[in-house]
Short mmCIF file of C-alpha atoms in Angstrom, two decimals:
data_model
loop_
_atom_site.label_atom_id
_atom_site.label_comp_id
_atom_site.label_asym_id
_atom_site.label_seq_id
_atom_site.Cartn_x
_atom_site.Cartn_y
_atom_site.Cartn_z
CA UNK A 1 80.66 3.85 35.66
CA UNK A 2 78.26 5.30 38.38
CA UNK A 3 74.84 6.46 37.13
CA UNK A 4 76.06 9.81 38.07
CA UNK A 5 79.44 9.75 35.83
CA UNK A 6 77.47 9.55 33.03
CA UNK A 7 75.02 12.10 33.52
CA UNK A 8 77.84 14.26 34.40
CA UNK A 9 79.92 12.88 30.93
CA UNK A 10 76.61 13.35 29.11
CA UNK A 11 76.34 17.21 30.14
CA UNK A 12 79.76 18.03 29.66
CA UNK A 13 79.85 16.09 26.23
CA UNK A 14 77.01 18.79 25.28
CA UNK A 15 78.71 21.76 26.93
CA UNK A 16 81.85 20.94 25.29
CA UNK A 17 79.72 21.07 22.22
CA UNK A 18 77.98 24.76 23.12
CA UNK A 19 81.37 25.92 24.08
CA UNK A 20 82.36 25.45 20.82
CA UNK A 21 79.53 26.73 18.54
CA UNK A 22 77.70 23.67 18.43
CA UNK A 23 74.36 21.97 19.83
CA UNK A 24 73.53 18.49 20.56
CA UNK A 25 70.18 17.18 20.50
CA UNK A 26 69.20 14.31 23.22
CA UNK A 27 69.50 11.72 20.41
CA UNK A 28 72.91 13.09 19.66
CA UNK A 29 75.31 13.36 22.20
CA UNK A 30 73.66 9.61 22.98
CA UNK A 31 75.26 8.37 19.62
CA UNK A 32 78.36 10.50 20.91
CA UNK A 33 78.40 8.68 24.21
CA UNK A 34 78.18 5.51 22.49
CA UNK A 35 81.17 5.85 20.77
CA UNK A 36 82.96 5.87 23.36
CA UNK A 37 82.15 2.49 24.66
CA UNK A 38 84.77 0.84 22.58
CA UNK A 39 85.61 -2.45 24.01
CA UNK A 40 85.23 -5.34 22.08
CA UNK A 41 82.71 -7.39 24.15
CA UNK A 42 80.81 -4.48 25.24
CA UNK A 43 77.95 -2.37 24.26
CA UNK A 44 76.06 1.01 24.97
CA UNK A 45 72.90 0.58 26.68
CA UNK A 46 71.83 3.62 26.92
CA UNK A 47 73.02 4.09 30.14
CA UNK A 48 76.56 3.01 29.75
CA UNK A 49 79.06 0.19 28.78
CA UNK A 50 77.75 -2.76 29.85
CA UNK A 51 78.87 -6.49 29.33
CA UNK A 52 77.30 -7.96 26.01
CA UNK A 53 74.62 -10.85 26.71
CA UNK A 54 73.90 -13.80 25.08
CA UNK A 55 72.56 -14.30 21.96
CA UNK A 56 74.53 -11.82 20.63
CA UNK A 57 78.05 -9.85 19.83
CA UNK A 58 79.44 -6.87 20.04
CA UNK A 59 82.65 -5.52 18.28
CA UNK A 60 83.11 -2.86 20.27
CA UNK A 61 81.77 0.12 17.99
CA UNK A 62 79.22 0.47 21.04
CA UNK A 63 76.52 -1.52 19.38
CA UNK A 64 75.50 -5.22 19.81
CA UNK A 65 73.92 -7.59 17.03
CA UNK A 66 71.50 -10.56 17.56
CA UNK A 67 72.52 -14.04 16.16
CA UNK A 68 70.45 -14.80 13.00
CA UNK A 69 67.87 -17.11 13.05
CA UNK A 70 68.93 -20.89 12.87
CA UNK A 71 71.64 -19.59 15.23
CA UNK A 72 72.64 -19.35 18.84
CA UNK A 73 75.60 -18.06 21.28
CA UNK A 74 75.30 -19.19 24.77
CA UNK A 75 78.04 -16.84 26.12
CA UNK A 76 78.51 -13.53 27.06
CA UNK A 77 80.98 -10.71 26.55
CA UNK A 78 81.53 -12.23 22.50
CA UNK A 79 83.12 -9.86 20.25
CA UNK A 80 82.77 -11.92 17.01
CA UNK A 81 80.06 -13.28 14.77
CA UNK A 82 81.62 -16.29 14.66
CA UNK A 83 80.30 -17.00 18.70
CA UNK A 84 76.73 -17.38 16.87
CA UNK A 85 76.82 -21.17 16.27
CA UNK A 86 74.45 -23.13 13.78
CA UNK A 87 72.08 -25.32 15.58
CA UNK A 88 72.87 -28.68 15.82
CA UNK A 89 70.88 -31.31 14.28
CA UNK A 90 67.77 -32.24 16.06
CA UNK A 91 66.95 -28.61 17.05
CA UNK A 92 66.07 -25.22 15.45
CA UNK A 93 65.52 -21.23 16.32
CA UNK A 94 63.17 -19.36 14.76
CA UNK A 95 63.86 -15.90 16.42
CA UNK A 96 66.90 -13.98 16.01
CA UNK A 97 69.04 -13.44 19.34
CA UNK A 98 69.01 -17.26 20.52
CA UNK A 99 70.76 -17.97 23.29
CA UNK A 100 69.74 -22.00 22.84
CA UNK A 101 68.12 -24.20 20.42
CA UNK A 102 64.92 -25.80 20.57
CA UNK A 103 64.58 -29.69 20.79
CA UNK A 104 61.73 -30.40 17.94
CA UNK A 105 58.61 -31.65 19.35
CA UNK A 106 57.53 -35.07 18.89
CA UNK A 107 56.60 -35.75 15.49
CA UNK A 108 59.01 -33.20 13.89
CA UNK A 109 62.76 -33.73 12.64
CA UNK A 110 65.61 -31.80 11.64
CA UNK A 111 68.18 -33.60 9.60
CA UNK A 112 70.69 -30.64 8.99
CA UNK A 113 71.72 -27.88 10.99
CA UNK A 114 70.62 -23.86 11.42
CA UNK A 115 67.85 -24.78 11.03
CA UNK A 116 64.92 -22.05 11.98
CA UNK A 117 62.10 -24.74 11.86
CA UNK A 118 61.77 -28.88 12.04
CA UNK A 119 60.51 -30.64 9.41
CA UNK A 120 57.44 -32.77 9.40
CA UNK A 121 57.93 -36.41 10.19
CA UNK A 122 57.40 -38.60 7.04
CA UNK A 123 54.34 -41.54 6.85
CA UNK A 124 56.93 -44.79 7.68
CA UNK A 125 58.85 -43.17 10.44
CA UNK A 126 58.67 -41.78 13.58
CA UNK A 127 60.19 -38.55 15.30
CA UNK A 128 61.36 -38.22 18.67
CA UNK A 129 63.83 -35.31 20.57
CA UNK A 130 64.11 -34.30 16.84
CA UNK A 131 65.83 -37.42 15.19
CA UNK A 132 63.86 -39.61 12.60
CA UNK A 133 63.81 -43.34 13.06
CA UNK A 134 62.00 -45.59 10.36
CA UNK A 135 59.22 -48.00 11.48
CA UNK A 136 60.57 -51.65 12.17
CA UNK A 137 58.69 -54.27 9.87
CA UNK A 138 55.60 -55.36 11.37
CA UNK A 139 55.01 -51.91 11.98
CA UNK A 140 53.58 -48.60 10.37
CA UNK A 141 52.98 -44.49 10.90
CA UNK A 142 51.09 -41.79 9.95
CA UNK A 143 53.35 -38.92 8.77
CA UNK A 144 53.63 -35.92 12.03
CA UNK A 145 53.57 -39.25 14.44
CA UNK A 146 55.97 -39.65 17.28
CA UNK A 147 55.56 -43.50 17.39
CA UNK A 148 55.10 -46.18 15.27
CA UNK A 149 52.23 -48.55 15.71
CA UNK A 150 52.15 -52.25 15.40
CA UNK A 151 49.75 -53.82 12.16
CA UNK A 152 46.75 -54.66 12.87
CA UNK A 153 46.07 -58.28 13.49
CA UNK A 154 45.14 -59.92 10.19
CA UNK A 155 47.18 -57.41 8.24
CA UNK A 156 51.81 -57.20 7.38
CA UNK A 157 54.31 -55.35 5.89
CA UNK A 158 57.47 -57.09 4.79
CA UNK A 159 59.65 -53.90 4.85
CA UNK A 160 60.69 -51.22 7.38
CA UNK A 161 59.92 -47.45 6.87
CA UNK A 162 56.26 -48.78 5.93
CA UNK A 163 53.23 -46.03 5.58
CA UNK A 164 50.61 -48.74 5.63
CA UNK A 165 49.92 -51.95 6.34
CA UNK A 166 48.89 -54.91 3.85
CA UNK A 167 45.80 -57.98 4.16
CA UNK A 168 47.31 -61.45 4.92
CA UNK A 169 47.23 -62.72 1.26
CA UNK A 170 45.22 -66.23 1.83
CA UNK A 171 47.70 -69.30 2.88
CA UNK A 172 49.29 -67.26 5.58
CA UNK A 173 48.59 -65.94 9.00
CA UNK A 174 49.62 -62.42 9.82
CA UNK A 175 50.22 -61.36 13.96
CA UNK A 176 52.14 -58.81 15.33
CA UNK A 177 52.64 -57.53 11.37
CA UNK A 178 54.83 -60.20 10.63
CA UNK A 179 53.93 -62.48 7.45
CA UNK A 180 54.21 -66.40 8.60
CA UNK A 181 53.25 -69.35 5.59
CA UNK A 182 50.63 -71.91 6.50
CA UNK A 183 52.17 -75.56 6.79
CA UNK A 184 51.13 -78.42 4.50
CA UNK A 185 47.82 -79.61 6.00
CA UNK A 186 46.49 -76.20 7.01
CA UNK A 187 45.07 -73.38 5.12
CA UNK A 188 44.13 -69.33 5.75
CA UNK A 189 41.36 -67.24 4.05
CA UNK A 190 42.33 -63.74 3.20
CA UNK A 191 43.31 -61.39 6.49
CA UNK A 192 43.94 -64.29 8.92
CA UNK A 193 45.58 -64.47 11.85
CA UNK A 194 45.84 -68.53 12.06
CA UNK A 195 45.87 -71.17 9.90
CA UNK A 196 43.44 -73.69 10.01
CA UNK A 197 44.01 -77.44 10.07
CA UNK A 198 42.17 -78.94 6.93
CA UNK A 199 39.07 -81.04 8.15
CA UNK A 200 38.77 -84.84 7.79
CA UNK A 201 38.56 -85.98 4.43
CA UNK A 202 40.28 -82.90 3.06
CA UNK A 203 43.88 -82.11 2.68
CA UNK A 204 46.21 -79.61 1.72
CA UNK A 205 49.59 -81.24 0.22
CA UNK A 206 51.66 -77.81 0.17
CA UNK A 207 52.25 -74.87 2.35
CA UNK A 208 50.78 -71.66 1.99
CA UNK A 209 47.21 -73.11 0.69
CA UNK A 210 44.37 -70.87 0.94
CA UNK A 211 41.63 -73.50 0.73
CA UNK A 212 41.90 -77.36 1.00
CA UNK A 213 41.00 -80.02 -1.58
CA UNK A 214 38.62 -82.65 -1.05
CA UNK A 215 40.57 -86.41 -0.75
CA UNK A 216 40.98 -88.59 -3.77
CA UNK A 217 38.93 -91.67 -3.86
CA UNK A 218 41.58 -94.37 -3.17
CA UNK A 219 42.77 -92.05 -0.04
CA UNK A 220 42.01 -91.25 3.48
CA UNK A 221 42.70 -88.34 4.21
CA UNK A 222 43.24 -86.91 8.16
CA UNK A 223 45.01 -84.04 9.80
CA UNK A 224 45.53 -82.49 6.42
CA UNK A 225 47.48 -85.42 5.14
CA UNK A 226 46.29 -87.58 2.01
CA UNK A 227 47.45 -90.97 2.46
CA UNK A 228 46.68 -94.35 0.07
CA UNK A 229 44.58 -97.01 1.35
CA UNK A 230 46.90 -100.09 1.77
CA UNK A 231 46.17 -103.46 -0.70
CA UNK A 232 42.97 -104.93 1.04
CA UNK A 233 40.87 -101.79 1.90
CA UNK A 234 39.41 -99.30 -0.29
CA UNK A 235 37.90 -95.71 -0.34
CA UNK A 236 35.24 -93.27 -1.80
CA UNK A 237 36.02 -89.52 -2.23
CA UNK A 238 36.27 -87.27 0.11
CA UNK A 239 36.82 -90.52 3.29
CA UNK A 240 38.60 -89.74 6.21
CA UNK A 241 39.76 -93.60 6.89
CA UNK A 242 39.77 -96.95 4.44
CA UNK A 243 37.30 -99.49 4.60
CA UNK A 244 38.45 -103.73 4.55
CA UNK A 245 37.21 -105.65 1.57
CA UNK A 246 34.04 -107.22 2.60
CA UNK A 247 34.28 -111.32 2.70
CA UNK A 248 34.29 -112.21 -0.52
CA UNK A 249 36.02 -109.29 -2.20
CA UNK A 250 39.46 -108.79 -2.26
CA UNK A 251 42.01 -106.09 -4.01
CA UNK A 252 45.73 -106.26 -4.61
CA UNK A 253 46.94 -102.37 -5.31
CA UNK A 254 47.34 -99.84 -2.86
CA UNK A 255 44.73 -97.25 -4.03
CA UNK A 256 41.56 -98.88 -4.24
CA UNK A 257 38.23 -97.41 -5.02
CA UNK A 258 36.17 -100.69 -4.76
CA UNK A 259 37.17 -104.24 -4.13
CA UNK A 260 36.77 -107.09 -6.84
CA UNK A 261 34.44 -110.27 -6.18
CA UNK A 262 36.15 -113.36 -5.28
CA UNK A 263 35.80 -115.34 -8.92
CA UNK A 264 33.49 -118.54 -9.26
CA UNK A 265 35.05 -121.65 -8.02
CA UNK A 266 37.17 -119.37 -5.83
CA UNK A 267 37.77 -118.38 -2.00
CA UNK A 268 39.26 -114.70 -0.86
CA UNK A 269 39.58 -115.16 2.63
CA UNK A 270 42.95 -112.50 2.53
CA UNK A 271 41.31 -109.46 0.78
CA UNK A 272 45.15 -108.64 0.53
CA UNK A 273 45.96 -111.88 -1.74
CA UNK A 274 44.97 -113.70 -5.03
CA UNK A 275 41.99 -115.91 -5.01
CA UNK A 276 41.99 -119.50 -4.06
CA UNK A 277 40.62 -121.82 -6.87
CA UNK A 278 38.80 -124.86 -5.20
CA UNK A 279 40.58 -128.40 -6.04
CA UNK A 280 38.24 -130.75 -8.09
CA UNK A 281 38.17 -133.41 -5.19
CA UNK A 282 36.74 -130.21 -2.75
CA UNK A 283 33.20 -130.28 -4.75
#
């Protein structure tokens, strides 16, 4: 309706009403006016009928009403409260009269919809465009984080959605936050990121050792492995190789700590066989 209809419907609204005994104040023949803008879709601005915007509805009783909070309506012209739609998951409103939702920021989560605020990502996870994802294994997060962050080296978690990461317990090596067992042969202190290979003349005769032991007498003992000295050869503790009989000595057992001397009226030339008596006619 042209500005000028109205002003002229507005003053003859109020005439009509002097004519007839009565007076209208300003406020009045406004709410009078309003009535008549009936159509469902519309609303009185004030001015006149005009279209009804988003974020809200009109019935058609000349007033329009804002979607609640946790709502939106994207459309115009709506005559209905059912055009106010919850927000989806992932985003909220926290105003009344919404045409849109708001994506949470990074860090923040909704898991529900009409919603009018995002939750606080949880230690474990992380939050991104509003959807919460828990930390692979290997990896951990503060809570409010958008990201989750690798372990530090030295340091594991076994499980995902992890707050924290643990120490490498001693006979493993921990990288990239993933727990690995040291082999047989090797060892790890506390908060490693390697194993170690056990040092000549020690050995380590399982996985996951944390220290190695020092080599039996009777043993050599290299790359970790403890091995018995063949029939012949012998060994102190702790040796990383076995030593031949001297000439003289000899020993028949695998596992030898010393060598036995050759017995009187005897020759040992094979440290590896029973002695040799001499034959009377050999004196």
């Amino acid at each position: 309706m042209p500005k000028n209809g109205i002003r002229l419907t507005f003053l003859l609204l109020c005439l009509s009403s002097s004519i007839t005994g009565q007076t209208c104040t300003d406020e009045e023949c406004q709410t009078q006016l309003s009535n008549k803008c009936n159509t469902a879709g519309e609303y009185w601005n004030g001015i006149g009928c005009v279209v009804c915007p988003e974020g809200h509805y009109c019935t058609g009783d000349g007033n329009k009403v804002a979607c609640a909070k946790g709502k939106y309506n994207g459309d115009q012209s709506q005559s209905d409260s059912s055009a106010c739609k919850d927000c989806p998951i992932k985003e909220y409103s926290d105003v009344e009269g919404s045409s849109s939702c708001i994506t949470c920021a990074a860090g923040s989560y909704t898991d529900s919809t009409g919603q009018t605020s995002c939750k606080e990502c949880p230690a474990g996870s992380k939050c991104v465009n509003g959807v919460k994802t828990p930390c692979n294994q290997g990896q951990m997060s503060s809570a409010g984080s958008g990201t989750c962050s690798p372990c530090a080296t030295g340091t594991y978690n076994t499980a995902t959605g992890s707050p924290s990461c643990a120490d490498c317990p001693g006979g493993s090596k921990c990288v990239n936050g993933l727990l690995q067992t040291c082999p047989a042969g090797s060892f790890s202190a506390p908060g490693s990121d390697s194993c170690t290979l056990c040092s000549p003349g020690t050995y380590s005769p399982a996985q996951g050792s944390a220290s190695c032991t020092a080599c039996s007498a009777g043993n050599k003992c290299t790359n970790g492995q403890m091995t018995q000295c063949p029939a012949g050869t012998f060994s102190a503790a702790e040796a990383e190789s076995c030593s031949t009989c001297p000439t003289g000595t000899y020993t028949l057992t695998k596992g030898s700590t010393e060598c036995t001397i050759c017995p009187a009226n005897s020759k040992c030339g094979d440290p590896t066989a029973e002695p040799v008596k001499w034959l009377g006619s050999q004196y």
